[in-house]
Amino acid sequence: MFAIQKIYDAAFDERQFPELLQGVGAYLGGQSGYLTWSNSVNEARFEAQYGNDPAFLQQYIETYWEHDTLRPVLYAQPEGEPISVYALLQQPDVRASRFYREYLAPQHIVDNLAVNLIKRDNMIATIAILRLGDAPPFDAADIAQMRELVPHLRRAVFLSSYRIRQANLIDAYRQTAHGARDGLVLLDEDGHVLDLGPEVERLSGLSSAAMATRSALGKTLARAMRVGEPVLHDLETNGGTVRLLLQSQTLVRNRFGDLVEGPGAAHAVSVTVLDRRWGLAYASIAAAHKLTPGEARVLEDVLTHGEMTGTPERLGMARATSRSHLHRIYAKTGTKGFSDLCLFAHRFIVPRS
């Protein structure tokens, strides 16, 4: 009897999937196994594995995925129904294939008991247990044992994908929040709006992601994503035309999170209203870096006027004193001069009321 709890433990900690696979493999008499996903744009990844040569796994992704003669048969298998490929491996055309000769035979793979745990229009997650060397093929009893585990394995993969999707979303905001000014819009790989964000929703009057994708703004957001450069957009509102600057950033994410609910956020577009005036949060800079009142006055003056030579006269301060304050500001903020200080201060930009 297999310990079902191990399956659900892995659902909430993907680091346990290799150990889970090894346990399932031992239960079914396998010597190696993997959990993999692939999508409709010829991408694949081994999410977890045990007992395989990592070099062969990498070769599969880079070279042999497109030559896999078994893949169409496995993909056609109904969701949740295990299949043994032993009979297919006996067919002369399969044995003559490049995939068998260069990939399967060198690994001495005898059989592969595979299940499509989740099938979507654009993505499939598959678990497979392999027998190698002199091991016999899987029989009907083995397939029945795997079938008993499938409902639990499906739930575990579903839960894991959903959790990773939420982590991807949180990380998307973390990756891009520093560049957001008036709003942040999340797009999928095809440029469809996934999340317009409350600021841009209020500004544009668009009430749904689908509506936003079809709009003129949505088309410009997609163009900003494609070109990878800042793009201007004139947004027509009831109060008149608002000029926006749109800048896209590609997000780093775990695509396993796309499995359950479809394509996740792949790009984030920061939205800046160009007509809005901006300023610096001087008090926050001073507090964060423990500037004295005198240093804070010098900081605000040099950044407001964009130069240092007139600071002593403007503040009624000796030149040596203002210079001493400025050097202490450089030391406290970790900057190496005036231009570096200006770049540093950009982090503290806020809209003026």
Short mmCIF file of C-alpha atoms in Angstrom, two decimals:
data_model
loop_
_atom_site.label_atom_id
_atom_site.label_comp_id
_atom_site.label_asym_id
_atom_site.label_seq_id
_atom_site.Cartn_x
_atom_site.Cartn_y
_atom_site.Cartn_z
CA MET A 1 0.00 0.00 0.00
CA PHE A 2 1.42 3.38 -1.00
CA ALA A 3 1.49 6.18 1.62
CA ILE A 4 -0.91 8.69 0.01
CA GLN A 5 0.12 11.42 2.46
CA LYS A 6 3.51 11.62 0.71
CA ILE A 7 1.73 12.77 -2.44
CA TYR A 8 0.02 15.66 -0.67
CA ASP A 9 3.19 16.61 1.19
CA ALA A 10 4.85 17.19 -2.21
CA ALA A 11 1.90 19.31 -3.37
CA PHE A 12 2.91 22.01 -0.89
CA ASP A 13 6.66 21.68 -1.28
CA GLU A 14 7.92 20.91 -4.78
CA ARG A 15 11.32 19.97 -3.33
CA GLN A 16 9.68 16.72 -2.24
CA PHE A 17 8.63 15.68 -5.74
CA PRO A 18 11.86 13.78 -6.54
CA GLU A 19 11.45 11.76 -3.32
CA LEU A 20 7.78 11.19 -4.15
CA LEU A 21 8.68 9.96 -7.64
CA GLN A 22 11.24 7.60 -6.17
CA GLY A 23 8.60 6.24 -3.79
CA VAL A 24 6.11 5.71 -6.63
CA GLY A 25 8.87 4.09 -8.69
CA ALA A 26 9.73 1.67 -5.89
CA TYR A 27 6.04 0.87 -5.42
CA LEU A 28 5.70 0.02 -9.13
CA GLY A 29 9.07 -1.66 -9.58
CA GLY A 30 10.63 1.14 -11.64
CA GLN A 31 14.24 2.27 -11.71
CA SER A 32 13.71 5.92 -12.70
CA GLY A 33 10.94 8.42 -13.25
CA TYR A 34 10.03 12.01 -13.96
CA LEU A 35 7.32 14.64 -13.83
CA THR A 36 7.39 16.80 -16.93
CA TRP A 37 5.35 19.40 -18.73
CA SER A 38 5.27 20.51 -22.34
CA ASN A 39 3.26 23.10 -24.22
CA SER A 40 2.01 23.91 -27.68
CA VAL A 41 5.05 25.99 -28.65
CA ASN A 42 7.58 23.15 -28.47
CA GLU A 43 8.75 23.83 -24.94
CA ALA A 44 9.30 21.13 -22.34
CA ARG A 45 10.79 20.85 -18.88
CA PHE A 46 11.44 18.09 -16.36
CA GLU A 47 9.88 19.54 -13.22
CA ALA A 48 11.21 16.68 -11.07
CA GLN A 49 13.03 13.39 -11.69
CA TYR A 50 14.95 10.57 -10.06
CA GLY A 51 17.30 7.89 -11.38
CA ASN A 52 17.90 9.54 -14.77
CA ASP A 53 21.12 10.78 -16.31
CA PRO A 54 20.78 14.60 -16.30
CA ALA A 55 22.73 14.77 -19.55
CA PHE A 56 20.09 12.66 -21.31
CA LEU A 57 17.28 14.80 -19.89
CA GLN A 58 18.96 17.93 -21.24
CA GLN A 59 19.48 16.27 -24.63
CA TYR A 60 15.77 15.42 -24.72
CA ILE A 61 14.78 19.05 -24.22
CA GLU A 62 17.37 20.44 -26.63
CA THR A 63 17.33 17.78 -29.38
CA TYR A 64 15.12 14.73 -29.04
CA TRP A 65 11.77 16.26 -28.01
CA GLU A 66 10.91 16.93 -31.65
CA HIS A 67 12.06 13.42 -32.67
CA ASP A 68 10.09 11.59 -29.97
CA THR A 69 8.10 9.01 -31.93
CA LEU A 70 6.16 8.00 -28.80
CA ARG A 71 4.95 11.49 -27.95
CA PRO A 72 1.91 11.59 -30.30
CA VAL A 73 0.63 8.32 -28.82
CA LEU A 74 1.18 9.47 -25.26
CA TYR A 75 -0.42 12.86 -25.93
CA ALA A 76 -3.49 11.17 -27.39
CA GLN A 77 -3.97 9.15 -24.22
CA PRO A 78 -6.98 10.36 -22.16
CA GLU A 79 -6.27 12.43 -19.08
CA GLY A 80 -5.65 10.25 -16.05
CA GLU A 81 -5.36 6.93 -17.94
CA PRO A 82 -2.00 5.08 -17.56
CA ILE A 83 -0.36 3.54 -20.60
CA SER A 84 2.59 1.18 -21.03
CA VAL A 85 4.71 1.78 -24.14
CA TYR A 86 6.34 -1.67 -24.21
CA ALA A 87 4.27 -2.84 -27.19
CA LEU A 88 5.18 0.32 -29.12
CA LEU A 89 8.87 -0.26 -28.45
CA GLN A 90 8.66 -3.63 -30.22
CA GLN A 91 7.48 -2.10 -33.50
CA PRO A 92 10.14 -2.11 -36.27
CA ASP A 93 9.49 1.51 -37.29
CA VAL A 94 9.96 2.71 -33.71
CA ARG A 95 13.16 0.71 -33.29
CA ALA A 96 14.47 2.15 -36.54
CA SER A 97 13.77 5.72 -35.46
CA ARG A 98 16.48 8.15 -34.44
CA PHE A 99 14.75 8.62 -31.10
CA TYR A 100 14.97 4.93 -30.23
CA ARG A 101 18.50 4.40 -31.54
CA GLU A 102 20.10 7.51 -30.05
CA TYR A 103 18.00 8.14 -26.94
CA LEU A 104 16.06 5.12 -25.66
CA ALA A 105 18.44 2.26 -26.51
CA PRO A 106 21.57 3.82 -24.93
CA GLN A 107 19.64 4.19 -21.66
CA HIS A 108 18.42 0.56 -21.85
CA ILE A 109 14.80 1.64 -21.39
CA VAL A 110 12.51 -1.41 -21.40
CA ASP A 111 9.17 0.26 -20.67
CA ASN A 112 7.61 3.54 -19.70
CA LEU A 113 4.42 3.63 -17.64
CA ALA A 114 3.10 7.15 -18.31
CA VAL A 115 0.02 9.14 -17.32
CA ASN A 116 -1.15 12.52 -18.56
CA LEU A 117 -2.15 13.91 -15.18
CA ILE A 118 -3.49 17.19 -16.56
CA LYS A 119 -4.28 18.01 -20.20
CA ARG A 120 -5.06 21.52 -21.38
CA ASP A 121 -5.35 22.92 -24.88
CA ASN A 122 -1.89 24.42 -24.64
CA MET A 123 -0.12 22.34 -21.98
CA ILE A 124 0.23 18.80 -20.62
CA ALA A 125 1.73 17.48 -17.37
CA THR A 126 2.89 13.85 -17.46
CA ILE A 127 4.29 11.50 -14.85
CA ALA A 128 6.30 8.49 -16.02
CA ILE A 129 7.97 5.55 -14.31
CA LEU A 130 10.63 3.66 -16.30
CA ARG A 131 11.98 0.14 -16.19
CA LEU A 132 15.53 -0.39 -17.38
CA GLY A 133 17.99 -3.12 -18.30
CA ASP A 134 16.76 -6.67 -17.63
CA ALA A 135 13.55 -5.61 -15.88
CA PRO A 136 10.27 -6.99 -17.30
CA PRO A 137 7.69 -4.66 -18.84
CA PHE A 138 4.83 -3.31 -16.76
CA ASP A 139 1.82 -5.63 -16.61
CA ALA A 140 -1.90 -5.13 -15.99
CA ALA A 141 -1.44 -5.28 -12.21
CA ASP A 142 1.17 -2.50 -12.34
CA ILE A 143 -1.14 -0.36 -14.48
CA ALA A 144 -3.98 -0.94 -12.01
CA GLN A 145 -1.76 0.15 -9.12
CA MET A 146 -0.79 3.33 -10.96
CA ARG A 147 -4.45 4.00 -11.75
CA GLU A 148 -5.25 3.98 -8.02
CA LEU A 149 -2.63 6.68 -7.41
CA VAL A 150 -3.67 8.91 -10.32
CA PRO A 151 -6.48 10.89 -8.60
CA HIS A 152 -4.13 11.83 -5.78
CA LEU A 153 -1.24 12.64 -8.11
CA ARG A 154 -3.54 14.83 -10.22
CA ARG A 155 -4.65 16.80 -7.16
CA ALA A 156 -1.05 17.20 -6.03
CA VAL A 157 0.04 18.58 -9.41
CA PHE A 158 -3.02 20.85 -9.53
CA LEU A 159 -2.29 22.25 -6.06
CA SER A 160 1.41 22.66 -6.79
CA SER A 161 0.73 24.48 -10.07
CA TYR A 162 -1.79 26.79 -8.42
CA ARG A 163 0.61 27.60 -5.59
CA ILE A 164 3.44 28.29 -8.05
CA ARG A 165 1.11 30.49 -10.11
CA GLN A 166 0.40 32.64 -7.04
CA ALA A 167 4.13 32.80 -6.27
CA ASN A 168 4.77 33.86 -9.89
CA LEU A 169 2.22 36.67 -9.54
CA ILE A 170 3.76 37.94 -6.30
CA ASP A 171 7.23 37.76 -7.86
CA ALA A 172 6.01 39.64 -10.94
CA TYR A 173 5.07 42.61 -8.78
CA ARG A 174 8.34 42.31 -6.86
CA GLN A 175 10.37 42.32 -10.09
CA THR A 176 8.64 45.37 -11.51
CA ALA A 177 7.31 47.50 -8.67
CA HIS A 178 10.43 49.67 -8.64
CA GLY A 179 9.69 50.76 -12.23
CA ALA A 180 5.98 51.42 -11.80
CA ARG A 181 4.87 55.05 -11.71
CA ASP A 182 1.14 55.39 -12.32
CA GLY A 183 0.30 51.75 -12.80
CA LEU A 184 1.42 48.27 -13.78
CA VAL A 185 -0.25 46.03 -16.37
CA LEU A 186 0.46 42.29 -16.62
CA LEU A 187 0.38 40.57 -20.03
CA ASP A 188 0.69 36.95 -21.12
CA GLU A 189 3.12 35.77 -23.81
CA ASP A 190 0.66 36.69 -26.58
CA GLY A 191 0.18 40.24 -25.30
CA HIS A 192 -3.26 39.65 -23.78
CA VAL A 193 -4.01 41.72 -20.69
CA LEU A 194 -4.23 39.54 -17.56
CA ASP A 195 -4.37 42.26 -14.92
CA LEU A 196 -4.98 45.92 -15.73
CA GLY A 197 -4.36 47.08 -12.19
CA PRO A 198 -6.65 49.45 -10.24
CA GLU A 199 -4.75 52.62 -11.20
CA VAL A 200 -4.87 52.01 -14.96
CA GLU A 201 -8.44 50.71 -14.70
CA ARG A 202 -9.54 54.00 -13.12
CA LEU A 203 -7.53 56.06 -15.59
CA SER A 204 -8.78 54.24 -18.69
CA GLY A 205 -12.32 53.37 -17.65
CA LEU A 206 -11.79 49.80 -18.90
CA SER A 207 -13.59 47.38 -16.62
CA SER A 208 -12.15 44.00 -17.63
CA ALA A 209 -8.97 42.40 -18.93
CA ALA A 210 -10.76 41.18 -22.07
CA MET A 211 -12.04 44.68 -22.82
CA ALA A 212 -8.59 46.12 -22.23
CA THR A 213 -6.98 43.62 -24.63
CA ARG A 214 -9.33 44.69 -27.44
CA SER A 215 -8.91 48.42 -26.80
CA ALA A 216 -6.47 50.84 -28.42
CA LEU A 217 -4.56 50.91 -25.13
CA GLY A 218 -4.36 47.12 -25.13
CA LYS A 219 -2.91 47.11 -28.64
CA THR A 220 -0.25 49.64 -27.62
CA LEU A 221 0.57 47.64 -24.50
CA ALA A 222 1.13 44.58 -26.71
CA ARG A 223 3.32 46.62 -29.06
CA ALA A 224 5.43 47.85 -26.13
CA MET A 225 5.87 44.19 -25.15
CA ARG A 226 6.94 43.18 -28.67
CA VAL A 227 9.40 46.00 -29.37
CA GLY A 228 10.95 46.02 -25.90
CA GLU A 229 11.28 49.82 -25.99
CA PRO A 230 9.26 52.63 -24.32
CA VAL A 231 6.16 53.45 -26.38
CA LEU A 232 3.90 56.53 -26.24
CA HIS A 233 0.11 56.22 -26.12
CA ASP A 234 -2.49 58.99 -26.18
CA LEU A 235 -5.35 57.79 -24.02
CA GLU A 236 -8.68 59.43 -24.75
CA THR A 237 -10.66 60.00 -21.55
CA ASN A 238 -13.75 62.02 -20.60
CA GLY A 239 -11.41 64.67 -19.24
CA GLY A 240 -9.38 64.89 -22.44
CA THR A 241 -6.26 63.25 -23.84
CA VAL A 242 -3.73 61.81 -21.38
CA ARG A 243 -0.28 60.97 -22.74
CA LEU A 244 1.18 57.75 -21.36
CA LEU A 245 4.64 56.24 -21.53
CA LEU A 246 4.53 52.42 -21.60
CA GLN A 247 7.62 50.35 -20.88
CA SER A 248 7.62 46.54 -20.85
CA GLN A 249 9.74 44.14 -18.84
CA THR A 250 9.98 40.39 -19.38
CA LEU A 251 9.25 38.44 -16.21
CA VAL A 252 11.18 35.45 -14.91
CA ARG A 253 8.69 32.78 -13.86
CA ASN A 254 8.13 29.06 -13.36
CA ARG A 255 5.92 27.93 -16.25
CA PHE A 256 4.62 25.01 -14.22
CA GLY A 257 2.27 27.62 -12.75
CA ASP A 258 0.56 27.95 -16.17
CA LEU A 259 -0.66 24.38 -16.08
CA VAL A 260 -3.94 24.73 -14.23
CA GLU A 261 -5.34 28.12 -15.29
CA GLY A 262 -3.59 28.76 -18.59
CA PRO A 263 -0.84 31.23 -19.55
CA GLY A 264 0.36 33.35 -16.65
CA ALA A 265 1.99 36.77 -16.53
CA ALA A 266 5.00 36.85 -18.86
CA HIS A 267 5.46 40.62 -19.19
CA ALA A 268 4.79 43.65 -17.01
CA VAL A 269 4.25 47.08 -18.53
CA SER A 270 4.83 50.11 -16.32
CA VAL A 271 2.52 53.04 -17.10
CA THR A 272 3.62 56.65 -16.55
CA VAL A 273 1.40 59.72 -17.05
CA LEU A 274 3.80 62.14 -18.72
CA ASP A 275 1.83 65.28 -17.87
CA ARG A 276 2.09 64.62 -14.13
CA ARG A 277 4.76 66.48 -12.17
CA TRP A 278 7.15 64.45 -10.07
CA GLY A 279 9.27 65.19 -7.06
CA LEU A 280 11.60 63.47 -4.62
CA ALA A 281 10.74 62.18 -1.15
CA TYR A 282 13.59 64.12 0.50
CA ALA A 283 12.45 63.41 4.06
CA SER A 284 12.40 59.68 3.33
CA ILE A 285 15.92 59.79 1.88
CA ALA A 286 17.15 61.64 4.97
CA ALA A 287 15.43 59.22 7.34
CA ALA A 288 16.57 56.09 5.48
CA HIS A 289 20.23 57.18 5.48
CA LYS A 290 20.37 59.08 8.78
CA LEU A 291 21.24 62.46 7.28
CA THR A 292 21.62 65.42 9.64
CA PRO A 293 19.34 68.45 9.12
CA GLY A 294 22.22 70.29 7.44
CA GLU A 295 22.97 67.36 5.13
CA ALA A 296 19.28 67.05 4.28
CA ARG A 297 19.15 70.75 3.28
CA VAL A 298 22.19 70.34 1.03
CA LEU A 299 20.74 67.17 -0.52
CA GLU A 300 17.47 68.89 -1.41
CA ASP A 301 19.23 71.93 -2.79
CA VAL A 302 21.69 70.15 -5.11
CA LEU A 303 19.04 67.78 -6.45
CA THR A 304 16.46 70.54 -6.92
CA HIS A 305 18.85 72.79 -8.83
CA GLY A 306 20.87 70.07 -10.53
CA GLU A 307 24.22 71.61 -9.56
CA MET A 308 26.41 72.20 -6.50
CA THR A 309 28.27 75.45 -7.09
CA GLY A 310 25.40 77.74 -6.02
CA THR A 311 24.47 75.77 -2.90
CA PRO A 312 26.50 77.84 -0.38
CA GLU A 313 24.95 81.09 -1.56
CA ARG A 314 21.40 79.71 -1.74
CA LEU A 315 21.61 78.20 1.76
CA GLY A 316 23.71 80.94 3.37
CA MET A 317 26.39 78.44 4.25
CA ALA A 318 30.17 78.43 3.98
CA ARG A 319 31.51 76.69 0.89
CA ALA A 320 33.65 74.34 2.97
CA THR A 321 30.63 73.39 5.08
CA SER A 322 28.44 72.62 2.08
CA ARG A 323 31.26 70.58 0.54
CA SER A 324 31.73 68.65 3.79
CA HIS A 325 27.97 67.96 3.99
CA LEU A 326 27.96 66.71 0.39
CA HIS A 327 30.84 64.28 0.94
CA ARG A 328 29.09 62.87 4.02
CA ILE A 329 25.92 62.45 1.92
CA TYR A 330 27.92 60.46 -0.65
CA ALA A 331 29.33 58.26 2.11
CA LYS A 332 25.96 57.63 3.79
CA THR A 333 24.11 56.88 0.54
CA GLY A 334 26.94 54.77 -0.94
CA THR A 335 27.25 57.01 -4.00
CA LYS A 336 30.46 58.00 -5.77
CA GLY A 337 29.70 61.53 -6.91
CA PHE A 338 26.97 63.92 -8.00
CA SER A 339 25.81 61.96 -11.06
CA ASP A 340 25.65 58.76 -9.01
CA LEU A 341 23.66 60.60 -6.32
CA CYS A 342 21.14 61.72 -8.94
CA LEU A 343 20.67 58.13 -10.12
CA PHE A 344 20.32 56.99 -6.51
CA ALA A 345 17.65 59.63 -5.79
CA HIS A 346 15.56 58.33 -8.72
CA ARG A 347 14.44 55.49 -6.44
CA PHE A 348 12.59 58.04 -4.28
CA ILE A 349 10.54 59.70 -7.04
CA VAL A 350 6.92 60.40 -6.04
CA PRO A 351 4.10 62.29 -7.78
CA ARG A 352 3.53 65.85 -6.67
CA SER A 353 0.08 66.71 -5.40
#
